[in-house]
Amino acid sequence: MTKKQIAVKAVEILKERYPDAICSLEYNDPFQLLVAVRLSAQCTDARVNMVTPSLFAAFPTAKAMADADIADIEKHIKSCGLYKTKAKDLKGIGEMLTEKYGGIVPDTIEELIKLPGVGRKTANLVCGDIYGKSAVVTDTHFIRITNRLGLVKTTVPVKVEQEMRALLPSNESNDFCHRIVLFGRDTCTARAPKCDECVLKEICKKQGIKK
């Protein structure tokens, strides 16, 4: 099988395994998703979902976040880790959205990565989940599993993104990324992958090497 055929097969299999391809972060609007994804760096989605209700109640809009005292933001997100850097970025995001974008979250990767603390992973997630665009979210699960499948041979996020864009159907890529996260959490884990019960074992390069 070619890499493209393997990628398409993986899309089909995971689509059947995880029919509901949704982001595990909880949000009600584009601004909230942007903030939640920034908070999720080196932090679990479950922890972020515990923190954001009070954060969004206090600072519901980009303007409110821009006007907030950094110390007040820190109080809400302290349990997320790296909270001082994240608080500074959140205030900066609020300021830039308010001053440059009229409070509206941009809909392109090029504009999103101009925001403080926002990289391509976050930008892809926002573009895919909010604006319905083709997206490749290169989180740790995605990078690990695409390497194990033999689809890529690099752990550099931007390279993984570029190579996988060429392999994945554009209308399936965003949902596939969500499904990869679910698959990476319950089966293809980092330290002890459950290869015997893996739904992708027939197309997995790692499994082929083991045999």
PDB file of C-alpha atoms in Angstrom:
ATOM      1  CA  MET A   1       0.000   0.000   0.000  1.00  0.00           C
ATOM      2  CA  THR A   2       1.111   3.539  -0.682  1.00  0.00           C
ATOM      3  CA  LYS A   3       1.255   6.086   2.130  1.00  0.00           C
ATOM      4  CA  LYS A   4      -1.834   7.768   0.739  1.00  0.00           C
ATOM      5  CA  GLN A   5      -3.728   4.479   0.702  1.00  0.00           C
ATOM      6  CA  ILE A   6      -2.678   3.785   4.297  1.00  0.00           C
ATOM      7  CA  ALA A   7      -3.808   7.259   5.343  1.00  0.00           C
ATOM      8  CA  VAL A   8      -7.198   6.847   3.665  1.00  0.00           C
ATOM      9  CA  LYS A   9      -7.640   3.408   5.247  1.00  0.00           C
ATOM     10  CA  ALA A  10      -6.767   4.820   8.681  1.00  0.00           C
ATOM     11  CA  VAL A  11      -9.365   7.545   8.180  1.00  0.00           C
ATOM     12  CA  GLU A  12     -12.023   4.944   7.346  1.00  0.00           C
ATOM     13  CA  ILE A  13     -11.174   2.661  10.270  1.00  0.00           C
ATOM     14  CA  LEU A  14     -11.046   5.405  12.908  1.00  0.00           C
ATOM     15  CA  LYS A  15     -14.219   6.963  11.529  1.00  0.00           C
ATOM     16  CA  GLU A  16     -16.006   3.710  12.275  1.00  0.00           C
ATOM     17  CA  ARG A  17     -14.341   3.341  15.684  1.00  0.00           C
ATOM     18  CA  TYR A  18     -15.009   6.947  16.766  1.00  0.00           C
ATOM     19  CA  PRO A  19     -18.056   8.266  14.881  1.00  0.00           C
ATOM     20  CA  ASP A  20     -18.252  11.397  17.026  1.00  0.00           C
ATOM     21  CA  ALA A  21     -15.115  13.349  16.173  1.00  0.00           C
ATOM     22  CA  ILE A  22     -15.248  16.269  18.584  1.00  0.00           C
ATOM     23  CA  CYS A  23     -12.746  18.357  20.454  1.00  0.00           C
ATOM     24  CA  SER A  24     -12.548  17.391  24.126  1.00  0.00           C
ATOM     25  CA  LEU A  25     -12.138  21.031  25.156  1.00  0.00           C
ATOM     26  CA  GLU A  26     -15.392  22.715  26.188  1.00  0.00           C
ATOM     27  CA  TYR A  27     -16.249  26.096  24.661  1.00  0.00           C
ATOM     28  CA  ASN A  28     -19.158  28.180  23.415  1.00  0.00           C
ATOM     29  CA  ASP A  29     -17.536  30.501  20.883  1.00  0.00           C
ATOM     30  CA  PRO A  30     -14.324  31.008  18.861  1.00  0.00           C
ATOM     31  CA  PHE A  31     -12.676  33.150  21.525  1.00  0.00           C
ATOM     32  CA  GLN A  32     -13.268  30.530  24.202  1.00  0.00           C
ATOM     33  CA  LEU A  33     -11.788  27.769  22.039  1.00  0.00           C
ATOM     34  CA  LEU A  34      -8.724  29.884  21.314  1.00  0.00           C
ATOM     35  CA  VAL A  35      -8.193  30.515  25.019  1.00  0.00           C
ATOM     36  CA  ALA A  36      -8.820  26.892  25.973  1.00  0.00           C
ATOM     37  CA  VAL A  37      -6.305  25.594  23.441  1.00  0.00           C
ATOM     38  CA  ARG A  38      -3.674  28.030  24.696  1.00  0.00           C
ATOM     39  CA  LEU A  39      -4.276  26.790  28.245  1.00  0.00           C
ATOM     40  CA  SER A  40      -3.995  23.150  27.158  1.00  0.00           C
ATOM     41  CA  ALA A  41      -0.250  23.381  26.476  1.00  0.00           C
ATOM     42  CA  GLN A  42       1.447  20.925  28.872  1.00  0.00           C
ATOM     43  CA  CYS A  43      -1.884  20.478  30.629  1.00  0.00           C
ATOM     44  CA  THR A  44      -4.707  17.965  30.271  1.00  0.00           C
ATOM     45  CA  ASP A  45      -7.952  18.911  28.560  1.00  0.00           C
ATOM     46  CA  ALA A  46      -9.799  17.724  31.659  1.00  0.00           C
ATOM     47  CA  ARG A  47      -7.939  20.239  33.814  1.00  0.00           C
ATOM     48  CA  VAL A  48      -8.564  23.026  31.302  1.00  0.00           C
ATOM     49  CA  ASN A  49     -12.285  22.239  31.332  1.00  0.00           C
ATOM     50  CA  MET A  50     -12.256  22.608  35.121  1.00  0.00           C
ATOM     51  CA  VAL A  51     -10.607  26.016  34.917  1.00  0.00           C
ATOM     52  CA  THR A  52     -12.352  27.722  32.020  1.00  0.00           C
ATOM     53  CA  PRO A  53     -15.903  28.143  33.428  1.00  0.00           C
ATOM     54  CA  SER A  54     -14.778  30.640  36.070  1.00  0.00           C
ATOM     55  CA  LEU A  55     -12.272  32.227  33.672  1.00  0.00           C
ATOM     56  CA  PHE A  56     -14.916  32.841  31.014  1.00  0.00           C
ATOM     57  CA  ALA A  57     -17.421  34.038  33.593  1.00  0.00           C
ATOM     58  CA  ALA A  58     -14.909  36.682  34.661  1.00  0.00           C
ATOM     59  CA  PHE A  59     -13.606  37.524  31.169  1.00  0.00           C
ATOM     60  CA  PRO A  60     -16.239  36.518  28.604  1.00  0.00           C
ATOM     61  CA  THR A  61     -14.896  38.504  25.651  1.00  0.00           C
ATOM     62  CA  ALA A  62     -11.616  39.520  24.076  1.00  0.00           C
ATOM     63  CA  LYS A  63     -12.164  43.070  25.346  1.00  0.00           C
ATOM     64  CA  ALA A  64     -12.745  41.851  28.900  1.00  0.00           C
ATOM     65  CA  MET A  65      -9.561  39.775  28.742  1.00  0.00           C
ATOM     66  CA  ALA A  66      -7.648  42.736  27.326  1.00  0.00           C
ATOM     67  CA  ASP A  67      -8.792  44.967  30.170  1.00  0.00           C
ATOM     68  CA  ALA A  68      -8.066  42.394  32.883  1.00  0.00           C
ATOM     69  CA  ASP A  69      -5.227  42.600  35.356  1.00  0.00           C
ATOM     70  CA  ILE A  70      -2.748  39.813  34.651  1.00  0.00           C
ATOM     71  CA  ALA A  71      -2.761  38.853  38.332  1.00  0.00           C
ATOM     72  CA  ASP A  72      -6.518  38.270  38.133  1.00  0.00           C
ATOM     73  CA  ILE A  73      -6.119  36.043  35.085  1.00  0.00           C
ATOM     74  CA  GLU A  74      -3.396  34.112  36.894  1.00  0.00           C
ATOM     75  CA  LYS A  75      -5.717  33.354  39.803  1.00  0.00           C
ATOM     76  CA  HIS A  76      -8.141  31.570  37.501  1.00  0.00           C
ATOM     77  CA  ILE A  77      -5.593  29.506  35.580  1.00  0.00           C
ATOM     78  CA  LYS A  78      -2.956  28.766  38.215  1.00  0.00           C
ATOM     79  CA  SER A  79      -3.624  25.016  38.224  1.00  0.00           C
ATOM     80  CA  CYS A  80      -2.966  24.753  34.476  1.00  0.00           C
ATOM     81  CA  GLY A  81       0.810  25.062  34.775  1.00  0.00           C
ATOM     82  CA  LEU A  82       3.001  27.739  33.186  1.00  0.00           C
ATOM     83  CA  TYR A  83       0.241  30.033  34.338  1.00  0.00           C
ATOM     84  CA  LYS A  84       2.289  33.233  34.343  1.00  0.00           C
ATOM     85  CA  THR A  85       3.257  32.867  30.696  1.00  0.00           C
ATOM     86  CA  LYS A  86      -0.244  31.777  29.753  1.00  0.00           C
ATOM     87  CA  ALA A  87      -1.845  34.700  31.589  1.00  0.00           C
ATOM     88  CA  LYS A  88       0.422  37.133  29.762  1.00  0.00           C
ATOM     89  CA  ASP A  89      -0.474  35.514  26.445  1.00  0.00           C
ATOM     90  CA  LEU A  90      -4.209  35.547  27.171  1.00  0.00           C
ATOM     91  CA  LYS A  91      -4.149  39.248  27.944  1.00  0.00           C
ATOM     92  CA  GLY A  92      -2.080  39.816  24.802  1.00  0.00           C
ATOM     93  CA  ILE A  93      -4.522  37.788  22.727  1.00  0.00           C
ATOM     94  CA  GLY A  94      -7.397  39.836  24.095  1.00  0.00           C
ATOM     95  CA  GLU A  95      -5.603  43.086  23.309  1.00  0.00           C
ATOM     96  CA  MET A  96      -4.652  42.095  19.777  1.00  0.00           C
ATOM     97  CA  LEU A  97      -8.083  40.692  18.944  1.00  0.00           C
ATOM     98  CA  THR A  98      -9.693  43.876  20.222  1.00  0.00           C
ATOM     99  CA  GLU A  99      -7.314  46.350  18.601  1.00  0.00           C
ATOM    100  CA  LYS A 100      -6.571  44.640  15.285  1.00  0.00           C
ATOM    101  CA  TYR A 101      -9.470  42.299  14.576  1.00  0.00           C
ATOM    102  CA  GLY A 102     -12.462  44.042  16.135  1.00  0.00           C
ATOM    103  CA  GLY A 103     -12.847  41.286  18.720  1.00  0.00           C
ATOM    104  CA  ILE A 104     -13.245  38.627  16.036  1.00  0.00           C
ATOM    105  CA  VAL A 105     -11.018  35.538  15.957  1.00  0.00           C
ATOM    106  CA  PRO A 106      -9.255  35.378  12.554  1.00  0.00           C
ATOM    107  CA  ASP A 107     -10.071  32.526  10.189  1.00  0.00           C
ATOM    108  CA  THR A 108      -6.645  31.881   8.679  1.00  0.00           C
ATOM    109  CA  ILE A 109      -3.539  30.214  10.045  1.00  0.00           C
ATOM    110  CA  GLU A 110      -1.432  33.128   8.847  1.00  0.00           C
ATOM    111  CA  GLU A 111      -3.372  35.644  10.949  1.00  0.00           C
ATOM    112  CA  LEU A 112      -3.901  33.396  13.966  1.00  0.00           C
ATOM    113  CA  ILE A 113      -0.191  32.706  14.477  1.00  0.00           C
ATOM    114  CA  LYS A 114       0.371  36.433  14.875  1.00  0.00           C
ATOM    115  CA  LEU A 115      -1.459  36.244  18.214  1.00  0.00           C
ATOM    116  CA  PRO A 116       0.660  35.852  21.388  1.00  0.00           C
ATOM    117  CA  GLY A 117       1.355  32.217  22.234  1.00  0.00           C
ATOM    118  CA  VAL A 118      -0.557  30.874  19.240  1.00  0.00           C
ATOM    119  CA  GLY A 119       1.286  28.366  17.063  1.00  0.00           C
ATOM    120  CA  ARG A 120       0.263  26.342  14.052  1.00  0.00           C
ATOM    121  CA  LYS A 121      -1.293  23.559  16.134  1.00  0.00           C
ATOM    122  CA  THR A 122      -3.688  25.980  17.813  1.00  0.00           C
ATOM    123  CA  ALA A 123      -4.329  27.831  14.560  1.00  0.00           C
ATOM    124  CA  ASN A 124      -5.182  24.612  12.726  1.00  0.00           C
ATOM    125  CA  LEU A 125      -7.595  23.557  15.463  1.00  0.00           C
ATOM    126  CA  VAL A 126      -9.418  26.885  15.371  1.00  0.00           C
ATOM    127  CA  CYS A 127      -9.572  26.909  11.570  1.00  0.00           C
ATOM    128  CA  GLY A 128     -10.892  23.360  11.502  1.00  0.00           C
ATOM    129  CA  ASP A 129     -13.359  23.380  14.379  1.00  0.00           C
ATOM    130  CA  ILE A 130     -14.652  26.937  14.086  1.00  0.00           C
ATOM    131  CA  TYR A 131     -14.399  27.734  10.405  1.00  0.00           C
ATOM    132  CA  GLY A 132     -14.726  24.271   8.885  1.00  0.00           C
ATOM    133  CA  LYS A 133     -11.479  24.469   6.968  1.00  0.00           C
ATOM    134  CA  SER A 134      -9.116  21.624   6.183  1.00  0.00           C
ATOM    135  CA  ALA A 135      -6.805  21.325   9.188  1.00  0.00           C
ATOM    136  CA  VAL A 136      -4.000  19.118  10.461  1.00  0.00           C
ATOM    137  CA  VAL A 137      -3.504  19.461  14.209  1.00  0.00           C
ATOM    138  CA  THR A 138      -0.065  18.089  15.018  1.00  0.00           C
ATOM    139  CA  ASP A 139      -0.309  17.336  18.715  1.00  0.00           C
ATOM    140  CA  THR A 140       1.805  14.663  20.415  1.00  0.00           C
ATOM    141  CA  HIS A 141      -0.702  11.873  19.654  1.00  0.00           C
ATOM    142  CA  PHE A 142      -0.866  12.765  15.980  1.00  0.00           C
ATOM    143  CA  ILE A 143       2.908  12.960  15.596  1.00  0.00           C
ATOM    144  CA  ARG A 144       3.493   9.691  17.469  1.00  0.00           C
ATOM    145  CA  ILE A 145       0.876   7.667  15.618  1.00  0.00           C
ATOM    146  CA  THR A 146       1.597   8.920  12.097  1.00  0.00           C
ATOM    147  CA  ASN A 147       5.219   7.947  12.675  1.00  0.00           C
ATOM    148  CA  ARG A 148       4.245   4.501  13.940  1.00  0.00           C
ATOM    149  CA  LEU A 149       2.058   3.985  10.886  1.00  0.00           C
ATOM    150  CA  GLY A 150       5.020   4.874   8.695  1.00  0.00           C
ATOM    151  CA  LEU A 151       3.245   7.854   7.148  1.00  0.00           C
ATOM    152  CA  VAL A 152       5.982  10.269   8.228  1.00  0.00           C
ATOM    153  CA  LYS A 153       9.551   9.989   9.477  1.00  0.00           C
ATOM    154  CA  THR A 154       9.857  13.205  11.419  1.00  0.00           C
ATOM    155  CA  THR A 155       8.713  14.642  14.739  1.00  0.00           C
ATOM    156  CA  VAL A 156       8.970  18.260  13.592  1.00  0.00           C
ATOM    157  CA  PRO A 157       5.348  19.492  13.817  1.00  0.00           C
ATOM    158  CA  VAL A 158       5.341  21.716  10.734  1.00  0.00           C
ATOM    159  CA  LYS A 159       6.887  18.949   8.618  1.00  0.00           C
ATOM    160  CA  VAL A 160       4.354  16.422   9.882  1.00  0.00           C
ATOM    161  CA  GLU A 161       1.578  18.886   9.058  1.00  0.00           C
ATOM    162  CA  GLN A 162       2.857  19.488   5.533  1.00  0.00           C
ATOM    163  CA  GLU A 163       3.384  15.820   4.740  1.00  0.00           C
ATOM    164  CA  MET A 164       0.032  14.720   6.169  1.00  0.00           C
ATOM    165  CA  ARG A 165      -1.853  17.431   4.282  1.00  0.00           C
ATOM    166  CA  ALA A 166      -0.671  15.739   1.109  1.00  0.00           C
ATOM    167  CA  LEU A 167      -1.903  12.330   2.275  1.00  0.00           C
ATOM    168  CA  LEU A 168      -5.228  13.003   3.990  1.00  0.00           C
ATOM    169  CA  PRO A 169      -8.521  13.781   2.225  1.00  0.00           C
ATOM    170  CA  SER A 170      -8.999  17.516   2.864  1.00  0.00           C
ATOM    171  CA  ASN A 171     -12.611  17.055   3.991  1.00  0.00           C
ATOM    172  CA  GLU A 172     -11.623  14.426   6.562  1.00  0.00           C
ATOM    173  CA  SER A 173      -8.354  15.747   7.984  1.00  0.00           C
ATOM    174  CA  ASN A 174      -9.732  17.787  10.876  1.00  0.00           C
ATOM    175  CA  ASP A 175     -12.010  15.030  12.179  1.00  0.00           C
ATOM    176  CA  PHE A 176      -9.205  12.509  11.699  1.00  0.00           C
ATOM    177  CA  CYS A 177      -6.994  14.549  14.018  1.00  0.00           C
ATOM    178  CA  HIS A 178      -9.654  14.423  16.755  1.00  0.00           C
ATOM    179  CA  ARG A 179     -10.022  10.679  16.266  1.00  0.00           C
ATOM    180  CA  ILE A 180      -6.264  10.176  16.470  1.00  0.00           C
ATOM    181  CA  VAL A 181      -6.305  11.844  19.898  1.00  0.00           C
ATOM    182  CA  LEU A 182      -8.998   9.456  21.137  1.00  0.00           C
ATOM    183  CA  PHE A 183      -7.142   6.501  19.634  1.00  0.00           C
ATOM    184  CA  GLY A 184      -3.870   7.661  21.181  1.00  0.00           C
ATOM    185  CA  ARG A 185      -5.425   7.893  24.608  1.00  0.00           C
ATOM    186  CA  ASP A 186      -7.148   4.531  24.704  1.00  0.00           C
ATOM    187  CA  THR A 187      -5.051   2.276  22.439  1.00  0.00           C
ATOM    188  CA  CYS A 188      -1.900   3.649  20.822  1.00  0.00           C
ATOM    189  CA  THR A 189      -0.459   5.120  23.995  1.00  0.00           C
ATOM    190  CA  ALA A 190       3.055   6.488  24.215  1.00  0.00           C
ATOM    191  CA  ARG A 191       4.603   3.954  26.589  1.00  0.00           C
ATOM    192  CA  ALA A 192       2.512   0.809  26.341  1.00  0.00           C
ATOM    193  CA  PRO A 193       0.507   0.662  23.112  1.00  0.00           C
ATOM    194  CA  LYS A 194      -2.155  -2.053  23.056  1.00  0.00           C
ATOM    195  CA  CYS A 195      -1.026  -3.507  19.746  1.00  0.00           C
ATOM    196  CA  ASP A 196      -2.924  -6.792  20.115  1.00  0.00           C
ATOM    197  CA  GLU A 197      -6.273  -5.012  20.193  1.00  0.00           C
ATOM    198  CA  CYS A 198      -5.393  -2.202  17.779  1.00  0.00           C
ATOM    199  CA  VAL A 199      -7.860  -1.552  14.956  1.00  0.00           C
ATOM    200  CA  LEU A 200      -5.017  -0.250  12.786  1.00  0.00           C
ATOM    201  CA  LYS A 201      -2.614  -3.148  13.282  1.00  0.00           C
ATOM    202  CA  GLU A 202      -3.036  -4.440   9.727  1.00  0.00           C
ATOM    203  CA  ILE A 203      -1.714  -1.193   8.261  1.00  0.00           C
ATOM    204  CA  CYS A 204       0.765  -0.310  10.994  1.00  0.00           C
ATOM    205  CA  LYS A 205       4.429  -0.254  10.073  1.00  0.00           C
ATOM    206  CA  LYS A 206       5.379  -0.704  13.736  1.00  0.00           C
ATOM    207  CA  GLN A 207       3.420  -3.949  13.830  1.00  0.00           C
ATOM    208  CA  GLY A 208       5.016  -5.113  10.592  1.00  0.00           C
ATOM    209  CA  ILE A 209       8.477  -4.541  12.023  1.00  0.00           C
ATOM    210  CA  LYS A 210       7.617  -6.535  15.137  1.00  0.00           C
ATOM    211  CA  LYS A 211       6.519  -9.521  13.074  1.00  0.00           C
TER     212      LYS A 211
END
